[in-house]
Coordinates of C-alpha atoms in Angstrom, one line a residue:
M1 CA 351.6 87.6 113.5
K2 CA 353.2 85.4 115.5
I3 CA 351.1 81.9 116.0
L4 CA 351.7 80.2 119.3
H5 CA 353.4 77.2 119.3
K6 CA 352.6 74.5 122.2
S7 CA 353.3 71.4 122.6
K8 CA 351.4 68.0 122.6
W9 CA 352.5 67.8 126.8
D10 CA 350.8 71.3 126.9
Y11 CA 347.8 69.6 125.6
V12 CA 348.6 66.6 127.4
K13 CA 348.7 68.8 130.7
V14 CA 345.3 70.6 130.7
A15 CA 343.7 67.6 129.7
L16 CA 344.4 66.1 132.5
T17 CA 343.9 68.6 134.4
V18 CA 340.3 68.9 133.1
I19 CA 340.1 65.4 133.9
L20 CA 341.2 65.9 137.9
T21 CA 339.1 68.4 138.5
V22 CA 335.7 66.6 136.7
Q23 CA 336.8 63.8 139.0
F24 CA 337.4 66.1 142.0
C25 CA 333.9 67.6 141.4
L26 CA 332.3 64.5 141.1
I27 CA 333.8 62.7 143.9
A28 CA 333.0 66.2 146.5
Y29 CA 329.3 65.5 144.7
S30 CA 328.7 62.1 145.6
N31 CA 329.9 62.8 149.0
L32 CA 327.7 65.1 149.8
T33 CA 324.7 63.7 148.6
M34 CA 325.6 59.7 148.0
I35 CA 326.9 58.9 151.1
G36 CA 323.9 58.1 153.0
K37 CA 322.6 55.6 150.2
N38 CA 325.7 53.6 150.3
L39 CA 325.8 52.8 154.3
D40 CA 327.1 49.6 155.0
C41 CA 328.4 48.0 158.8
D42 CA 331.2 49.7 159.3
T43 CA 330.5 52.7 158.0
G44 CA 327.6 52.8 160.5
K45 CA 329.8 51.7 163.2
L46 CA 331.9 54.8 161.7
F47 CA 329.0 57.6 161.9
N48 CA 327.3 56.3 165.3
H49 CA 331.1 56.7 166.8
I50 CA 331.4 60.0 165.6
A51 CA 328.1 60.5 167.1
E52 CA 328.9 59.3 170.4
M53 CA 331.6 61.2 171.0
W54 CA 330.0 63.7 170.5
R55 CA 327.4 63.3 172.6
Q56 CA 330.3 61.9 175.2
K57 CA 333.2 64.6 174.6
A58 CA 335.2 62.4 174.8
V59 CA 338.3 61.0 172.2
L60 CA 338.4 57.7 173.9
L61 CA 334.7 56.0 174.7
P62 CA 335.1 54.1 177.8
N63 CA 333.8 50.5 176.9
W64 CA 333.9 50.9 173.0
D65 CA 335.4 47.6 171.0
Y66 CA 337.8 49.5 169.0
L67 CA 338.7 46.6 166.2
T68 CA 340.9 47.8 164.4
T69 CA 342.8 51.6 164.3
L70 CA 341.4 53.9 166.6
E71 CA 339.7 55.2 162.7
W72 CA 343.0 57.3 163.0
D73 CA 343.3 56.0 159.0
C74 CA 339.8 58.3 158.1
G75 CA 338.3 61.2 157.9
S76 CA 336.5 60.4 162.0
L77 CA 338.3 63.0 163.6
L78 CA 338.2 65.5 161.0
A79 CA 334.2 65.2 160.5
L80 CA 334.4 65.2 164.5
P81 CA 334.4 69.2 165.2
I82 CA 332.4 69.1 161.4
Y83 CA 330.1 67.1 163.7
M84 CA 329.8 69.7 166.0
V85 CA 328.6 72.5 164.3
T86 CA 326.5 71.1 161.7
G87 CA 324.5 68.3 163.9
D88 CA 324.4 66.4 160.4
I89 CA 327.0 63.2 161.0
I90 CA 326.4 62.4 156.7
L91 CA 327.2 65.8 155.9
S92 CA 330.0 66.1 157.8
F93 CA 331.6 63.0 156.8
G94 CA 330.8 64.2 153.2
I95 CA 332.7 67.1 154.0
S96 CA 335.4 65.4 155.9
N97 CA 336.3 63.4 152.8
I98 CA 336.5 66.4 151.2
L99 CA 339.0 67.8 152.7
F100 CA 341.2 64.4 152.9
L101 CA 341.1 64.4 149.5
C102 CA 342.3 68.1 149.1
G103 CA 344.9 67.1 151.5
F104 CA 345.9 63.8 149.9
L105 CA 345.7 65.9 146.4
Y106 CA 348.2 68.4 148.2
V107 CA 350.8 66.0 149.1
I108 CA 350.4 64.3 145.7
F109 CA 351.4 68.0 144.6
Y110 CA 354.1 69.1 147.2
L111 CA 356.1 65.3 146.7
F112 CA 356.6 66.7 142.6
K113 CA 357.7 70.3 143.9
G114 CA 360.2 71.1 141.5
E115 CA 359.2 68.6 138.5
D116 CA 357.4 69.1 135.5
S117 CA 353.2 69.3 135.7
L118 CA 352.7 66.8 133.8
Y119 CA 354.0 64.1 136.9
P120 CA 351.8 65.3 139.7
L121 CA 348.6 65.6 137.2
L122 CA 349.2 62.3 136.0
C123 CA 350.3 60.6 139.5
A124 CA 346.7 62.6 140.8
N125 CA 344.7 61.6 138.3
L126 CA 345.2 58.1 138.4
L127 CA 344.9 57.9 142.7
I128 CA 342.2 59.4 143.2
I129 CA 339.9 57.4 140.3
P130 CA 337.2 55.3 142.3
Y131 CA 337.6 52.0 141.4
R132 CA 335.1 50.4 142.9
V133 CA 332.7 51.8 145.9
G134 CA 331.7 49.0 148.5
M135 CA 332.5 47.3 152.0
L136 CA 336.0 48.4 152.7
D137 CA 336.9 49.6 149.6
Y138 CA 339.1 52.9 149.8
Y139 CA 336.0 55.4 148.3
N140 CA 334.1 54.6 151.3
M141 CA 337.0 54.2 153.7

């Protein structure tokens, strides 16, 4: 009987895949269940802005103070069509953040296309770790 031999790197890849899957699932779970428990002034303004965009049927609102990046650097424009369907702003941003994370992971794996899978797995695991949650932390934004 032939014994299959796996290198130590194959075990590392399996471990990194499991860790990435667990991280993704926990981030998805927290986005679907805990966003409403971690509201700050920036998040509240963002949620209100998307609700107003839908109410006024316009992406650029008159008399709205756009303080920084017009919210192009977060999931707001992706959350808008989801909000139009669900009517729940918190769920809409949760789904939007999950889709954003999927896109981010896709870009990481695309950048490492043709390379050993160890590299994108390690990179993805390190980049999506939610180090902190709070006002202006990347996990919220």
